[in-house]
Amino acid sequence: MSPAIDISRRLLVGGGRRDTQTLGLSVAALAMAMTVAALTLGVINGLVIRDHRLDWTRPAPATGKALAVQSLSTTYVSGQPVQVVRLAGLSESQDLPTPPGMTSFPQPGQAAWSPALRSLLEHRPAQAAALGGAEASTLGREAVSPGQLLA
């Protein structure tokens, strides 16, 4: 055993019950502080990741020549809000940016849903038709957060 650990053990045992309780409370306080710090950093990281996933849904002004237009609206399915992002290309060019979670820029009449929205609309054909129909593709994980309702 190293001399520092041996001296620490002797001081702790030699100090009696009160020193042992003080050490126990100090260790508990340190553990509690470290837990709060770890949870805080985890929440901040989670919020940053969620915000990054949702960046593409927020319309932004073009910095150069505009390639597409985008609108964001909210509709309700069974009382739950569903974000609807509408995209339209301004040119017939093939260099339109591909939205996250999709394989290509959507063509007129194409739709994509989040997995949560797909399961919500499974038995609601009228509402599914209003949001692009049963032929809608599914958005990938890089586009939506778990449980997010997005069309």
Coordinates of N, CA and C in Angstrom, one line a residue:
M1 N 0.9 -1.2 0.0 CA 0.0 0.0 0.0 C 0.9 1.2 0.0
S2 N 0.5 2.3 -0.7 CA 1.3 3.5 -0.8 C 1.3 4.2 0.5
P3 N 2.3 5.0 0.8 CA 2.4 5.7 2.1 C 1.2 6.7 2.3
A4 N 0.8 7.4 1.2 CA -0.3 8.4 1.3 C -1.6 7.7 1.7
I5 N -1.9 6.6 1.1 CA -3.1 5.9 1.4 C -3.1 5.3 2.8
D6 N -1.9 4.8 3.2 CA -1.8 4.3 4.6 C -2.0 5.4 5.6
I7 N -1.4 6.5 5.4 CA -1.6 7.7 6.3 C -3.0 8.1 6.3
S8 N -3.6 8.2 5.2 CA -5.1 8.6 5.1 C -5.9 7.6 5.9
R9 N -5.7 6.4 5.7 CA -6.5 5.4 6.4 C -6.3 5.5 7.9
R10 N -5.1 5.6 8.3 CA -4.8 5.8 9.8 C -5.5 7.0 10.4
L11 N -5.4 8.1 9.7 CA -6.0 9.4 10.2 C -7.6 9.2 10.2
L12 N -8.1 8.5 9.2 CA -9.6 8.3 9.2 C -10.0 7.4 10.4
V13 N -9.4 6.3 10.5 CA -9.7 5.4 11.6 C -9.4 6.0 13.0
G14 N -8.3 6.7 13.0 CA -7.9 7.3 14.3 C -8.8 8.4 14.7
G15 N -9.4 9.1 13.8 CA -10.3 10.2 14.1 C -11.6 9.9 14.7
G16 N -12.0 8.7 14.6 CA -13.2 8.2 15.2 C -14.4 8.3 14.3
R17 N -15.6 8.1 14.9 CA -16.8 8.1 14.1 C -17.1 9.4 13.5
R18 N -16.9 10.5 14.2 CA -17.2 11.9 13.7 C -16.4 12.2 12.4
D19 N -15.1 11.9 12.3 CA -14.4 12.1 11.1 C -14.8 11.2 10.0
T20 N -15.3 10.0 10.3 CA -15.8 9.1 9.3 C -17.1 9.6 8.7
Q21 N -18.0 10.2 9.5 CA -19.2 10.8 9.1 C -19.0 12.0 8.2
T22 N -18.0 12.8 8.6 CA -17.7 14.0 7.9 C -17.1 13.6 6.5
L23 N -16.3 12.6 6.4 CA -15.8 12.1 5.1 C -16.9 11.6 4.3
G24 N -17.9 10.9 4.9 CA -19.0 10.3 4.1 C -19.9 11.4 3.6
L25 N -20.1 12.5 4.4 CA -21.0 13.6 3.9 C -20.2 14.4 2.8
S26 N -18.9 14.5 2.9 CA -18.1 15.2 1.9 C -18.2 14.4 0.5
V27 N -18.1 13.1 0.6 CA -18.1 12.3 -0.6 C -19.5 12.3 -1.2
A28 N -20.6 12.3 -0.4 CA -21.9 12.4 -0.9 C -22.2 13.8 -1.5
A29 N -21.7 14.8 -0.9 CA -21.9 16.2 -1.5 C -21.1 16.3 -2.9
L30 N -19.9 15.7 -2.9 CA -19.2 15.8 -4.2 C -19.9 14.9 -5.2
A31 N -20.4 13.8 -4.9 CA -21.1 12.9 -5.8 C -22.4 13.7 -6.4
M32 N -23.1 14.4 -5.5 CA -24.3 15.1 -5.9 C -23.9 16.2 -6.8
A33 N -22.8 17.0 -6.5 CA -22.4 18.1 -7.4 C -22.0 17.5 -8.8
M34 N -21.3 16.4 -8.8 CA -20.8 15.8 -10.1 C -22.0 15.3 -10.9
T35 N -23.1 14.8 -10.2 CA -24.3 14.4 -10.9 C -25.0 15.5 -11.5
V36 N -25.1 16.6 -10.8 CA -25.8 17.8 -11.3 C -25.0 18.4 -12.5
A37 N -23.7 18.4 -12.4 CA -22.9 18.9 -13.5 C -23.0 18.0 -14.8
A38 N -23.0 16.7 -14.6 CA -23.1 15.8 -15.7 C -24.5 15.9 -16.4
L39 N -25.6 16.0 -15.6 CA -26.9 16.2 -16.1 C -27.1 17.5 -16.9
T40 N -26.5 18.5 -16.3 CA -26.6 19.8 -17.0 C -25.9 19.8 -18.4
L41 N -24.7 19.2 -18.4 CA -24.0 19.1 -19.7 C -24.7 18.2 -20.7
G42 N -25.3 17.1 -20.2 CA -26.1 16.2 -21.0 C -27.3 16.9 -21.6
V43 N -28.0 17.7 -20.8 CA -29.2 18.4 -21.3 C -28.8 19.4 -22.4
I44 N -27.7 20.2 -22.1 CA -27.2 21.2 -23.1 C -26.9 20.5 -24.4
N45 N -26.1 19.3 -24.3 CA -25.8 18.6 -25.5 C -27.0 18.1 -26.3
G46 N -28.0 17.6 -25.5 CA -29.2 17.1 -26.2 C -30.0 18.2 -26.9
L47 N -30.0 19.4 -26.3 CA -30.7 20.5 -26.9 C -30.0 21.0 -28.1
V48 N -28.7 21.0 -28.1 CA -27.9 21.4 -29.3 C -28.2 20.4 -30.4
I49 N -28.2 19.2 -30.1 CA -28.4 18.1 -31.2 C -29.8 18.3 -31.7
R50 N -30.8 18.5 -30.9 CA -32.2 18.6 -31.3 C -32.3 19.9 -32.2
D51 N -31.7 21.0 -31.8 CA -31.8 22.2 -32.6 C -31.1 22.0 -33.9
H52 N -30.0 21.3 -34.0 CA -29.3 21.1 -35.2 C -30.2 20.3 -36.2
R53 N -30.9 19.3 -35.6 CA -31.8 18.4 -36.5 C -32.9 19.3 -37.1
L54 N -33.4 20.3 -36.3 CA -34.5 21.0 -36.8 C -34.2 22.3 -37.6
D55 N -32.9 22.6 -37.7 CA -32.5 23.8 -38.5 C -33.1 23.8 -39.9
W56 N -33.1 22.7 -40.6 CA -33.6 22.7 -41.9 C -35.1 23.0 -42.1
T57 N -35.8 22.9 -41.0 CA -37.3 23.2 -41.1 C -37.6 24.7 -40.9
R58 N -36.6 25.5 -40.6 CA -36.9 26.9 -40.4 C -36.5 27.7 -41.7
P59 N -37.4 28.3 -42.3 CA -37.1 29.0 -43.5 C -36.1 30.1 -43.2
A60 N -35.2 30.3 -44.2 CA -34.1 31.3 -44.0 C -34.0 32.1 -45.3
P61 N -33.7 33.4 -45.3 CA -33.5 34.1 -46.6 C -32.3 33.6 -47.3
A62 N -32.4 33.6 -48.6 CA -31.3 33.2 -49.5 C -30.1 34.1 -49.4
T63 N -28.9 33.5 -49.3 CA -27.7 34.4 -49.3 C -27.1 34.7 -50.7
G64 N -27.5 33.9 -51.6 CA -27.1 34.1 -53.0 C -28.4 34.0 -53.9
K65 N -28.2 33.3 -55.0 CA -29.4 33.0 -55.9 C -30.2 32.0 -55.2
A66 N -31.5 32.3 -55.1 CA -32.5 31.4 -54.4 C -32.7 30.2 -55.3
L67 N -32.7 28.9 -54.8 CA -32.9 27.7 -55.5 C -34.3 27.1 -55.2
A68 N -34.8 27.5 -54.1 CA -36.1 26.9 -53.7 C -36.8 27.8 -52.7
V69 N -38.1 27.6 -52.5 CA -38.9 28.3 -51.5 C -39.3 27.3 -50.5
Q70 N -39.5 27.8 -49.3 CA -39.9 26.9 -48.2 C -40.9 27.6 -47.3
S71 N -41.9 26.9 -46.8 CA -42.9 27.5 -45.9 C -43.1 26.5 -44.8
L72 N -43.3 27.0 -43.6 CA -43.5 26.2 -42.4 C -44.9 26.5 -41.8
S73 N -45.7 25.5 -41.6 CA -47.0 25.7 -41.0 C -47.3 24.6 -40.0
T74 N -48.4 24.7 -39.3 CA -48.8 23.7 -38.3 C -50.2 23.3 -38.6
T75 N -50.5 22.0 -38.6 CA -51.8 21.5 -38.7 C -52.0 20.5 -37.5
Y76 N -53.2 20.1 -37.3 CA -53.5 19.2 -36.2 C -54.0 17.9 -36.6
V77 N -53.5 16.8 -36.1 CA -54.1 15.5 -36.3 C -54.4 14.9 -35.0
S78 N -55.7 14.6 -34.8 CA -56.2 14.1 -33.5 C -55.8 15.0 -32.3
G79 N -55.8 16.3 -32.5 CA -55.5 17.2 -31.5 C -54.0 17.4 -31.2
Q80 N -53.1 16.7 -32.0 CA -51.7 16.9 -31.8 C -51.1 17.7 -32.9
P81 N -50.3 18.7 -32.6 CA -49.7 19.6 -33.6 C -48.7 18.8 -34.5
V82 N -48.8 19.1 -35.8 CA -47.9 18.5 -36.8 C -47.3 19.6 -37.6
Q83 N -46.0 19.7 -37.6 CA -45.3 20.7 -38.4 C -45.3 20.2 -39.9
V84 N -45.7 21.2 -40.8 CA -45.7 20.9 -42.2 C -44.7 21.8 -42.9
V85 N -43.7 21.2 -43.5 CA -42.7 22.0 -44.2 C -43.0 21.8 -45.7
R86 N -43.3 22.8 -46.4 CA -43.5 22.7 -47.9 C -42.3 23.3 -48.6
L87 N -41.8 22.5 -49.6 CA -40.6 22.9 -50.4 C -41.0 22.9 -51.8
A88 N -40.5 23.9 -52.6 CA -40.7 23.9 -54.0 C -39.4 24.5 -54.7
G89 N -38.9 23.8 -55.7 CA -37.8 24.2 -56.4 C -38.1 25.4 -57.3
L90 N -37.2 26.3 -57.5 CA -37.5 27.5 -58.4 C -37.0 27.2 -59.8
S91 N -36.2 26.2 -60.0 CA -35.7 25.9 -61.3 C -35.8 24.4 -61.6
E92 N -35.7 24.0 -62.8 CA -35.7 22.5 -63.1 C -34.4 21.9 -63.0
S93 N -33.4 22.7 -62.5 CA -32.1 22.2 -62.3 C -32.0 21.0 -61.4
Q94 N -31.0 20.2 -61.5 CA -30.8 19.0 -60.7 C -29.9 19.3 -59.5
D95 N -29.5 20.5 -59.3 CA -28.6 20.9 -58.2 C -29.3 21.4 -57.0
L96 N -30.5 21.0 -56.8 CA -31.3 21.5 -55.7 C -30.8 20.7 -54.4
P97 N -30.7 21.4 -53.3 CA -30.1 20.8 -52.1 C -31.1 19.7 -51.6
T98 N -30.5 18.6 -51.2 CA -31.3 17.5 -50.6 C -31.6 17.8 -49.2
P99 N -32.8 17.8 -48.7 CA -33.1 18.0 -47.3 C -32.6 16.8 -46.5
P100 N -32.2 17.1 -45.2 CA -31.8 15.9 -44.4 C -32.9 14.9 -44.3
G101 N -32.5 13.6 -44.3 CA -33.4 12.5 -44.1 C -34.1 12.1 -45.4
M102 N -33.8 12.8 -46.5 CA -34.5 12.4 -47.8 C -33.4 12.0 -48.8
T103 N -33.7 11.3 -49.8 CA -32.7 10.8 -50.8 C -32.6 11.8 -51.9
S104 N -33.6 12.7 -52.1 CA -33.4 13.8 -53.1 C -34.4 14.9 -52.8
F105 N -34.3 16.0 -53.5 CA -35.2 17.1 -53.3 C -36.6 16.6 -53.8
P106 N -37.6 16.9 -53.0 CA -39.0 16.4 -53.3 C -39.5 17.0 -54.6
Q107 N -40.1 16.2 -55.4 CA -40.8 16.6 -56.6 C -42.2 17.0 -56.3
P108 N -42.9 17.8 -57.2 CA -44.3 18.1 -56.9 C -45.1 16.9 -56.6
G109 N -45.9 16.9 -55.6 CA -46.8 15.8 -55.2 C -46.1 14.8 -54.3
Q110 N -44.8 14.9 -54.1 CA -44.1 13.9 -53.2 C -44.2 14.4 -51.8
A111 N -44.3 13.5 -50.8 CA -44.3 13.8 -49.4 C -43.4 12.9 -48.6
A112 N -43.0 13.4 -47.5 CA -42.2 12.5 -46.5 C -42.7 12.8 -45.1
W113 N -42.8 11.8 -44.3 CA -43.3 11.9 -43.0 C -42.3 11.4 -42.0
S114 N -42.4 11.9 -40.8 CA -41.5 11.4 -39.7 C -42.1 10.0 -39.3
P115 N -41.3 9.1 -38.7 CA -41.9 7.8 -38.3 C -43.0 8.0 -37.3
A116 N -43.0 8.9 -36.4 CA -44.1 9.1 -35.5 C -45.4 9.5 -36.2
L117 N -45.3 10.4 -37.2 CA -46.4 10.8 -37.9 C -47.0 9.6 -38.7
R118 N -46.1 8.8 -39.3 CA -46.6 7.7 -40.0 C -47.4 6.7 -39.2
S119 N -46.9 6.5 -37.9 CA -47.7 5.6 -37.1 C -49.0 6.3 -36.6
L120 N -49.0 7.6 -36.4 CA -50.3 8.3 -36.0 C -51.3 8.2 -37.2
L121 N -50.9 8.3 -38.4 CA -51.8 8.4 -39.6 C -52.1 7.0 -40.1
E122 N -51.6 6.0 -39.5 CA -51.8 4.6 -40.0 C -53.3 4.3 -40.2
H123 N -54.2 4.7 -39.3 CA -55.6 4.3 -39.4 C -56.5 5.6 -39.7
R124 N -55.9 6.6 -40.3 CA -56.6 7.9 -40.6 C -56.4 8.2 -42.1
P125 N -57.0 7.5 -43.0 CA -56.8 7.7 -44.4 C -57.1 9.1 -44.9
A126 N -58.2 9.8 -44.4 CA -58.5 11.1 -44.8 C -57.5 12.1 -44.5
Q127 N -57.0 12.0 -43.2 CA -55.9 13.0 -42.8 C -54.6 12.7 -43.5
A128 N -54.3 11.4 -43.8 CA -53.1 11.0 -44.5 C -53.1 11.6 -45.9
A129 N -54.3 11.5 -46.6 CA -54.4 12.1 -47.9 C -54.1 13.6 -47.9
A130 N -54.6 14.3 -46.9 CA -54.3 15.7 -46.8 C -52.9 16.1 -46.6
L131 N -52.1 15.1 -46.1 CA -50.7 15.4 -45.9 C -49.8 14.6 -46.9
G132 N -50.3 14.3 -48.0 CA -49.5 13.7 -49.0 C -49.8 12.2 -49.4
G133 N -50.8 11.6 -48.7 CA -51.2 10.3 -49.0 C -50.3 9.2 -48.5
A134 N -50.8 8.0 -48.7 CA -50.1 6.8 -48.2 C -48.8 6.5 -48.9
E135 N -48.5 7.2 -50.0 CA -47.2 7.0 -50.7 C -46.1 7.8 -50.2
A136 N -46.3 8.5 -49.1 CA -45.2 9.3 -48.5 C -44.0 8.5 -48.0
S137 N -42.9 9.0 -48.3 CA -41.7 8.3 -47.8 C -41.4 8.7 -46.3
T138 N -40.5 8.0 -45.7 CA -40.2 8.2 -44.3 C -39.0 9.0 -44.1
L139 N -39.0 10.1 -43.3 CA -37.8 10.9 -43.0 C -36.9 10.1 -42.1
G140 N -35.6 10.3 -42.4 CA -34.6 9.6 -41.6 C -34.3 10.3 -40.3
R141 N -33.5 9.6 -39.4 CA -33.1 10.1 -38.1 C -32.4 11.5 -38.1
E142 N -31.7 11.8 -39.2 CA -31.0 13.1 -39.2 C -31.9 14.2 -39.5
A143 N -33.1 14.0 -39.8 CA -34.1 15.1 -40.1 C -35.0 15.4 -38.9
V144 N -35.3 14.4 -38.1 CA -36.3 14.6 -37.1 C -35.9 14.0 -35.7
S145 N -36.4 14.5 -34.7 CA -36.2 14.0 -33.3 C -37.2 12.9 -33.1
P146 N -36.8 11.9 -32.2 CA -37.8 10.8 -31.9 C -39.1 11.4 -31.4
G147 N -40.2 10.9 -31.9 CA -41.5 11.3 -31.5 C -42.0 12.6 -32.2
Q148 N -41.2 13.2 -33.0 CA -41.6 14.5 -33.6 C -42.6 14.2 -34.8
L149 N -43.7 15.0 -34.8 CA -44.7 14.9 -35.9 C -44.3 15.9 -37.0
L150 N -43.8 15.4 -38.1 CA -43.4 16.3 -39.2 C -43.7 15.8 -40.5
A151 N -44.3 16.6 -41.4 CA -44.6 16.2 -42.8 C -43.9 17.2 -43.7

